[in-house]
Amino acid sequence: QLYGRSQWDEKEGSLGSLPFFMQGVLRELGDQKAYDSVLYQAEVQTLTSFFTTRTYPMPDCFLASLPTLPVPHEIYVGMQGPSEFAVGGVLASMNFT
């Protein structure tokens, strides 16, 4: 999984640039597959403001675009996987060549 390893690269990766404590928490929660935990969800929200919207608080237009029903979330997880910081689901084994 080149994408996942690249995210954690100390020089080039977005996750590798985080404070060591935050990296440790993300790795531990990922190892435990605790994607529904309150702490994991808080980390996702914080990192979304760092890397996706690049502003805090997140703009209303972005928040309005987030899924509110379980079905869109289930589709996303099926494609991307449960972790925001690694590729899983069907995209993990998809051949893009």
Tab-separated table of N, CA, C and O in Angstrom:
chain	number	residue	atom	x	y	z
A	1	GLN	N	0.833	-1.177	0.000
A	1	GLN	CA	0.000	0.000	0.000
A	1	GLN	C	0.876	1.238	0.000
A	1	GLN	O	1.174	1.826	1.018
A	2	LEU	N	1.275	1.636	-1.175
A	2	LEU	CA	2.131	2.801	-1.331
A	2	LEU	C	1.490	4.059	-0.776
A	2	LEU	O	2.138	4.859	-0.098
A	3	TYR	N	0.210	4.246	-1.032
A	3	TYR	CA	-0.477	5.454	-0.549
A	3	TYR	C	-0.408	5.550	0.972
A	3	TYR	O	-0.079	6.600	1.514
A	4	GLY	N	-0.710	4.464	1.654
A	4	GLY	CA	-0.678	4.467	3.118
A	4	GLY	C	0.714	4.759	3.652
A	4	GLY	O	0.883	5.556	4.572
A	5	ARG	N	1.728	4.122	3.074
A	5	ARG	CA	3.108	4.380	3.514
A	5	ARG	C	3.499	5.823	3.226
A	5	ARG	O	4.198	6.454	4.023
A	6	SER	N	3.071	6.346	2.103
A	6	SER	CA	3.405	7.725	1.734
A	6	SER	C	2.812	8.727	2.710
A	6	SER	O	3.439	9.744	3.019
A	7	GLN	N	1.626	8.464	3.198
A	7	GLN	CA	0.992	9.367	4.155
A	7	GLN	C	1.812	9.512	5.433
A	7	GLN	O	1.816	10.553	6.071
A	8	TRP	N	2.517	8.457	5.815
A	8	TRP	CA	3.286	8.454	7.061
A	8	TRP	C	4.738	8.855	6.865
A	8	TRP	O	5.506	8.888	7.823
A	9	ASP	N	5.145	9.196	5.641
A	9	ASP	CA	6.521	9.608	5.391
A	9	ASP	C	6.850	10.863	6.195
A	9	ASP	O	6.076	11.828	6.216
A	10	GLU	N	7.999	10.870	6.882
A	10	GLU	CA	8.353	11.973	7.772
A	10	GLU	C	8.574	13.283	7.036
A	10	GLU	O	8.352	14.358	7.603
A	11	LYS	N	9.013	13.228	5.776
A	11	LYS	CA	9.285	14.458	5.024
A	11	LYS	C	8.146	14.852	4.104
A	11	LYS	O	7.805	16.022	4.001
A	12	GLU	N	7.585	13.897	3.400
A	12	GLU	CA	6.592	14.174	2.367
A	12	GLU	C	5.149	13.933	2.789
A	12	GLU	O	4.232	14.470	2.195
A	13	GLY	N	4.941	13.100	3.786
A	13	GLY	CA	3.588	12.696	4.145
A	13	GLY	C	2.885	13.675	5.058
A	13	GLY	O	3.505	14.293	5.928
A	14	SER	N	1.594	13.811	4.856
A	14	SER	CA	0.817	14.717	5.702
A	14	SER	C	0.730	14.194	7.136
A	14	SER	O	0.848	14.964	8.089
A	15	LEU	N	0.556	12.898	7.324
A	15	LEU	CA	0.459	12.344	8.680
A	15	LEU	C	1.825	12.303	9.364
A	15	LEU	O	1.919	12.468	10.573
A	16	GLY	N	2.883	12.122	8.583
A	16	GLY	CA	4.228	12.112	9.137
A	16	GLY	C	4.667	13.466	9.662
A	16	GLY	O	5.634	13.569	10.408
A	17	SER	N	3.948	14.516	9.286
A	17	SER	CA	4.286	15.857	9.758
A	17	SER	C	3.581	16.212	11.069
A	17	SER	O	3.838	17.276	11.637
A	18	LEU	N	2.716	15.343	11.530
A	18	LEU	CA	1.982	15.613	12.769
A	18	LEU	C	2.886	15.414	13.983
A	18	LEU	O	3.879	14.689	13.916
A	19	PRO	N	2.521	16.023	15.115
A	19	PRO	CA	3.281	15.753	16.343
A	19	PRO	C	3.300	14.255	16.645
A	19	PRO	O	2.339	13.534	16.352
A	20	PHE	N	4.402	13.791	17.234
A	20	PHE	CA	4.572	12.357	17.483
A	20	PHE	C	3.438	11.778	18.322
A	20	PHE	O	3.004	10.657	18.098
A	21	PHE	N	2.959	12.543	19.302
A	21	PHE	CA	1.867	12.043	20.137
A	21	PHE	C	0.639	11.750	19.285
A	21	PHE	O	0.006	10.704	19.422
A	22	MET	N	0.298	12.667	18.393
A	22	MET	CA	-0.881	12.493	17.542
A	22	MET	C	-0.676	11.307	16.589
A	22	MET	O	-1.602	10.526	16.358
A	23	GLN	N	0.526	11.155	16.059
A	23	GLN	CA	0.812	9.998	15.204
A	23	GLN	C	0.610	8.699	15.972
A	23	GLN	O	0.032	7.744	15.456
A	24	GLY	N	1.085	8.682	17.211
A	24	GLY	CA	0.952	7.486	18.043
A	24	GLY	C	-0.495	7.129	18.314
A	24	GLY	O	-0.881	5.956	18.240
A	25	VAL	N	-1.300	8.148	18.605
A	25	VAL	CA	-2.727	7.916	18.860
A	25	VAL	C	-3.395	7.363	17.611
A	25	VAL	O	-4.152	6.388	17.671
A	26	LEU	N	-3.097	7.952	16.448
A	26	LEU	CA	-3.701	7.473	15.200
A	26	LEU	C	-3.295	6.036	14.894
A	26	LEU	O	-4.115	5.218	14.488
A	27	ARG	N	-2.028	5.724	15.090
A	27	ARG	CA	-1.559	4.359	14.822
A	27	ARG	C	-2.217	3.366	15.781
A	27	ARG	O	-2.654	2.297	15.374
A	28	GLU	N	-2.296	3.741	17.060
A	28	GLU	CA	-2.897	2.848	18.056
A	28	GLU	C	-4.378	2.609	17.756
A	28	GLU	O	-4.849	1.469	17.779
A	29	LEU	N	-5.109	3.672	17.451
A	29	LEU	CA	-6.531	3.523	17.137
A	29	LEU	C	-6.718	2.723	15.859
A	29	LEU	O	-7.652	1.922	15.748
A	30	GLY	N	-5.840	2.925	14.884
A	30	GLY	CA	-5.907	2.142	13.655
A	30	GLY	C	-5.624	0.674	13.896
A	30	GLY	O	-6.312	-0.196	13.361
A	31	ASP	N	-4.609	0.385	14.726
A	31	ASP	CA	-4.291	-1.014	15.053
A	31	ASP	C	-5.461	-1.690	15.761
A	31	ASP	O	-5.719	-2.870	15.563
A	32	GLN	N	-6.172	-0.919	16.591
A	32	GLN	CA	-7.325	-1.459	17.323
A	32	GLN	C	-8.592	-1.468	16.475
A	32	GLN	O	-9.613	-1.991	16.899
A	33	LYS	N	-8.513	-0.854	15.290
A	33	LYS	CA	-9.681	-0.700	14.407
A	33	LYS	C	-10.824	-0.003	15.147
A	33	LYS	O	-11.997	-0.346	14.995
A	34	ALA	N	-10.463	1.003	15.934
A	34	ALA	CA	-11.423	1.744	16.759
A	34	ALA	C	-11.950	2.953	15.998
A	34	ALA	O	-11.944	4.079	16.501
A	35	TYR	N	-12.416	2.720	14.792
A	35	TYR	CA	-12.833	3.813	13.912
A	35	TYR	C	-14.098	4.516	14.381
A	35	TYR	O	-14.357	5.646	13.988
A	36	ASP	N	-14.885	3.860	15.199
A	36	ASP	CA	-16.112	4.472	15.717
A	36	ASP	C	-15.906	5.125	17.084
A	36	ASP	O	-16.849	5.678	17.641
A	37	SER	N	-14.685	5.084	17.609
A	37	SER	CA	-14.445	5.659	18.938
A	37	SER	C	-14.535	7.183	18.897
A	37	SER	O	-14.307	7.815	17.853
A	38	VAL	N	-14.867	7.754	20.018
A	38	VAL	CA	-14.979	9.212	20.128
A	38	VAL	C	-13.633	9.867	19.819
A	38	VAL	O	-13.577	10.881	19.108
A	39	LEU	N	-12.545	9.277	20.307
A	39	LEU	CA	-11.219	9.852	20.077
A	39	LEU	C	-10.853	9.817	18.597
A	39	LEU	O	-10.350	10.793	18.045
A	40	TYR	N	-11.126	8.699	17.928
A	40	TYR	CA	-10.818	8.605	16.499
A	40	TYR	C	-11.622	9.645	15.709
A	40	TYR	O	-11.085	10.324	14.843
A	41	GLN	N	-12.888	9.763	16.013
A	41	GLN	CA	-13.728	10.737	15.313
A	41	GLN	C	-13.238	12.165	15.548
A	41	GLN	O	-13.270	12.995	14.641
A	42	ALA	N	-12.764	12.458	16.752
A	42	ALA	CA	-12.215	13.787	17.037
A	42	ALA	C	-10.935	14.030	16.232
A	42	ALA	O	-10.719	15.134	15.720
A	43	GLU	N	-10.100	13.002	16.124
A	43	GLU	CA	-8.874	13.115	15.321
A	43	GLU	C	-9.222	13.378	13.851
A	43	GLU	O	-8.603	14.213	13.204
A	44	VAL	N	-10.202	12.654	13.330
A	44	VAL	CA	-10.623	12.843	11.937
A	44	VAL	C	-11.100	14.274	11.726
A	44	VAL	O	-10.735	14.931	10.742
A	45	GLN	N	-11.890	14.773	12.644
A	45	GLN	CA	-12.411	16.128	12.507
A	45	GLN	C	-11.277	17.158	12.526
A	45	GLN	O	-11.247	18.082	11.710
A	46	THR	N	-10.338	16.974	13.426
A	46	THR	CA	-9.197	17.892	13.503
A	46	THR	C	-8.369	17.842	12.228
A	46	THR	O	-8.024	18.880	11.654
A	47	LEU	N	-8.059	16.645	11.758
A	47	LEU	CA	-7.236	16.517	10.564
A	47	LEU	C	-7.965	16.961	9.306
A	47	LEU	O	-7.328	17.441	8.363
A	48	THR	N	-9.274	16.828	9.284
A	48	THR	CA	-10.043	17.348	8.152
A	48	THR	C	-9.863	18.855	8.061
A	48	THR	O	-9.671	19.404	6.973
A	49	SER	N	-9.861	19.531	9.207
A	49	SER	CA	-9.651	20.981	9.182
A	49	SER	C	-8.216	21.325	8.778
A	49	SER	O	-7.973	22.365	8.169
A	50	PHE	N	-7.248	20.442	9.067
A	50	PHE	CA	-5.853	20.685	8.677
A	50	PHE	C	-5.627	20.478	7.181
A	50	PHE	O	-4.984	21.287	6.531
A	51	PHE	N	-6.119	19.344	6.652
A	51	PHE	CA	-5.717	18.909	5.323
A	51	PHE	C	-6.794	18.984	4.248
A	51	PHE	O	-6.465	18.992	3.071
A	52	THR	N	-8.066	18.997	4.624
A	52	THR	CA	-9.125	19.018	3.614
A	52	THR	C	-9.662	20.432	3.427
A	52	THR	O	-9.586	20.990	2.337
A	53	THR	N	-10.212	21.003	4.484
A	53	THR	CA	-10.761	22.352	4.361
A	53	THR	C	-9.705	23.420	4.605
A	53	THR	O	-9.852	24.539	4.155
A	54	ARG	N	-8.658	23.060	5.341
A	54	ARG	CA	-7.555	23.965	5.672
A	54	ARG	C	-8.014	25.232	6.385
A	54	ARG	O	-7.402	26.287	6.270
A	55	THR	N	-9.101	25.100	7.117
A	55	THR	CA	-9.603	26.212	7.917
A	55	THR	C	-10.419	25.663	9.076
A	55	THR	O	-10.959	24.564	9.005
A	56	TYR	N	-10.453	26.435	10.152
A	56	TYR	CA	-11.260	26.061	11.308
A	56	TYR	C	-11.952	27.307	11.814
A	56	TYR	O	-11.288	28.331	11.939
A	57	PRO	N	-13.220	27.261	12.094
A	57	PRO	CA	-14.102	26.095	11.948
A	57	PRO	C	-14.328	25.755	10.478
A	57	PRO	O	-14.123	26.590	9.596
A	58	MET	N	-14.755	24.520	10.262
A	58	MET	CA	-15.015	24.098	8.896
A	58	MET	C	-16.178	24.904	8.322
A	58	MET	O	-17.155	25.164	9.028
A	59	PRO	N	-16.082	25.310	7.068
A	59	PRO	CA	-17.136	26.128	6.447
A	59	PRO	C	-18.488	25.399	6.411
A	59	PRO	O	-18.543	24.174	6.267
A	60	ASP	N	-19.543	26.161	6.524
A	60	ASP	CA	-20.896	25.590	6.481
A	60	ASP	C	-21.141	24.801	5.204
A	60	ASP	O	-21.797	23.764	5.233
A	61	CYS	N	-20.615	25.296	4.064
A	61	CYS	CA	-20.848	24.584	2.802
A	61	CYS	C	-20.214	23.192	2.831
A	61	CYS	O	-20.777	22.243	2.291
A	62	PHE	N	-19.059	23.044	3.473
A	62	PHE	CA	-18.432	21.730	3.596
A	62	PHE	C	-19.244	20.842	4.524
A	62	PHE	O	-19.527	19.688	4.214
A	63	LEU	N	-19.640	21.385	5.667
A	63	LEU	CA	-20.418	20.608	6.634
A	63	LEU	C	-21.744	20.160	6.037
A	63	LEU	O	-22.196	19.041	6.289
A	64	ALA	N	-22.358	21.003	5.213
A	64	ALA	CA	-23.634	20.644	4.583
A	64	ALA	C	-23.464	19.509	3.573
A	64	ALA	O	-24.419	18.783	3.292
A	65	SER	N	-22.253	19.337	3.045
A	65	SER	CA	-22.033	18.297	2.041
A	65	SER	C	-21.744	16.928	2.657
A	65	SER	O	-21.728	15.923	1.944
A	66	LEU	N	-21.524	16.878	3.963
A	66	LEU	CA	-21.233	15.599	4.614
A	66	LEU	C	-22.487	14.729	4.682
A	66	LEU	O	-23.592	15.243	4.831
A	67	PRO	N	-22.331	13.416	4.568
A	67	PRO	CA	-23.507	12.540	4.606
A	67	PRO	C	-24.183	12.582	5.976
A	67	PRO	O	-23.527	12.622	7.008
A	68	THR	N	-25.497	12.614	5.952
A	68	THR	CA	-26.262	12.620	7.200
A	68	THR	C	-26.999	11.302	7.417
A	68	THR	O	-27.472	11.046	8.505
A	69	LEU	N	-27.082	10.504	6.394
A	69	LEU	CA	-27.750	9.208	6.499
A	69	LEU	C	-26.713	8.097	6.477
A	69	LEU	O	-25.620	8.263	5.926
A	70	PRO	N	-27.031	6.942	7.042
A	70	PRO	CA	-26.049	5.851	7.071
A	70	PRO	C	-25.676	5.315	5.693
A	70	PRO	O	-24.558	4.868	5.502
A	71	VAL	N	-26.571	5.367	4.711
A	71	VAL	CA	-26.292	4.748	3.414
A	71	VAL	C	-25.091	5.389	2.712
A	71	VAL	O	-24.185	4.674	2.277
A	72	PRO	N	-25.007	6.732	2.584
A	72	PRO	CA	-23.812	7.296	1.941
A	72	PRO	C	-22.529	6.932	2.682
A	72	PRO	O	-21.503	6.676	2.057
A	73	HIS	N	-22.593	6.871	4.004
A	73	HIS	CA	-21.411	6.492	4.775
A	73	HIS	C	-21.033	5.041	4.500
A	73	HIS	O	-19.853	4.721	4.354
A	74	GLU	N	-22.015	4.170	4.379
A	74	GLU	CA	-21.744	2.760	4.087
A	74	GLU	C	-21.091	2.608	2.710
A	74	GLU	O	-20.188	1.793	2.536
A	75	ILE	N	-21.538	3.399	1.751
A	75	ILE	CA	-20.941	3.356	0.410
A	75	ILE	C	-19.491	3.825	0.475
A	75	ILE	O	-18.593	3.202	-0.088
A	76	TYR	N	-19.253	4.922	1.179
A	76	TYR	CA	-17.899	5.456	1.322
A	76	TYR	C	-16.977	4.428	1.971
A	76	TYR	O	-15.870	4.178	1.483
A	77	VAL	N	-17.426	3.821	3.058
A	77	VAL	CA	-16.605	2.832	3.759
A	77	VAL	C	-16.360	1.622	2.862
A	77	VAL	O	-15.257	1.075	2.840
A	78	GLY	N	-17.350	1.214	2.095
A	78	GLY	CA	-17.169	0.093	1.177
A	78	GLY	C	-16.118	0.364	0.118
A	78	GLY	O	-15.389	-0.528	-0.308
A	79	MET	N	-16.014	1.612	-0.296
A	79	MET	CA	-15.026	1.979	-1.310
A	79	MET	C	-13.674	2.324	-0.693
A	79	MET	O	-12.642	1.837	-1.128
A	80	GLN	N	-13.651	3.187	0.308
A	80	GLN	CA	-12.433	3.722	0.904
A	80	GLN	C	-11.904	2.857	2.037
A	80	GLN	O	-10.713	2.789	2.275
A	81	GLY	N	-12.815	2.236	2.785
A	81	GLY	CA	-12.452	1.517	3.996
A	81	GLY	C	-12.795	2.360	5.210
A	81	GLY	O	-13.112	3.542	5.089
A	82	PRO	N	-12.730	1.786	6.394
A	82	PRO	CA	-13.169	2.488	7.591
A	82	PRO	C	-12.194	3.559	8.084
A	82	PRO	O	-12.567	4.448	8.836
A	83	SER	N	-10.944	3.485	7.660
A	83	SER	CA	-9.940	4.441	8.127
A	83	SER	C	-9.814	5.589	7.141
A	83	SER	O	-9.745	5.377	5.931
A	84	GLU	N	-9.734	6.789	7.680
A	84	GLU	CA	-9.489	7.952	6.838
A	84	GLU	C	-8.021	8.051	6.433
A	84	GLU	O	-7.667	8.845	5.582
A	85	PHE	N	-7.166	7.261	7.055
A	85	PHE	CA	-5.738	7.430	6.895
A	85	PHE	C	-5.056	6.257	6.208
A	85	PHE	O	-3.839	6.154	6.203
A	86	ALA	N	-5.841	5.378	5.626
A	86	ALA	CA	-5.325	4.251	4.848
A	86	ALA	C	-6.399	3.867	3.836
A	86	ALA	O	-7.577	4.102	4.065
A	87	VAL	N	-5.976	3.318	2.722
A	87	VAL	CA	-6.930	2.899	1.703
A	87	VAL	C	-7.343	1.468	1.995
A	87	VAL	O	-6.510	0.592	2.190
A	88	GLY	N	-8.631	1.248	2.056
A	88	GLY	CA	-9.181	-0.083	2.273
A	88	GLY	C	-10.336	-0.268	1.318
A	88	GLY	O	-10.430	0.401	0.300
A	89	GLY	N	-11.257	-1.144	1.642
A	89	GLY	CA	-12.414	-1.349	0.782
A	89	GLY	C	-11.993	-1.807	-0.608
A	89	GLY	O	-10.892	-2.313	-0.811
A	90	VAL	N	-12.850	-1.596	-1.581
A	90	VAL	CA	-12.566	-2.058	-2.941
A	90	VAL	C	-11.427	-1.279	-3.584
A	90	VAL	O	-10.755	-1.786	-4.480
A	91	LEU	N	-11.179	-0.050	-3.138
A	91	LEU	CA	-10.089	0.732	-3.738
A	91	LEU	C	-8.720	0.143	-3.412
A	91	LEU	O	-7.759	0.364	-4.147
A	92	ALA	N	-8.619	-0.598	-2.313
A	92	ALA	CA	-7.325	-1.152	-1.906
A	92	ALA	C	-6.800	-2.175	-2.917
A	92	ALA	O	-5.595	-2.296	-3.104
A	93	SER	N	-7.690	-2.887	-3.576
A	93	SER	CA	-7.244	-3.928	-4.508
A	93	SER	C	-7.552	-3.584	-5.967
A	93	SER	O	-7.359	-4.412	-6.837
A	94	MET	N	-7.986	-2.381	-6.204
A	94	MET	CA	-8.335	-1.975	-7.572
A	94	MET	C	-7.072	-1.738	-8.392
A	94	MET	O	-6.128	-1.101	-7.931
A	95	ASN	N	-7.053	-2.249	-9.596
A	95	ASN	CA	-5.935	-2.051	-10.512
A	95	ASN	C	-6.224	-0.824	-11.365
A	95	ASN	O	-7.128	-0.838	-12.188
A	96	PHE	N	-5.435	0.213	-11.208
A	96	PHE	CA	-5.664	1.466	-11.924
A	96	PHE	C	-4.889	1.548	-13.236
A	96	PHE	O	-4.889	2.582	-13.884
A	97	THR	N	-4.209	0.461	-13.601
A	97	THR	CA	-3.425	0.516	-14.844
A	97	THR	C	-4.212	-0.010	-16.014
A	97	THR	O	-5.184	-0.655	-15.934
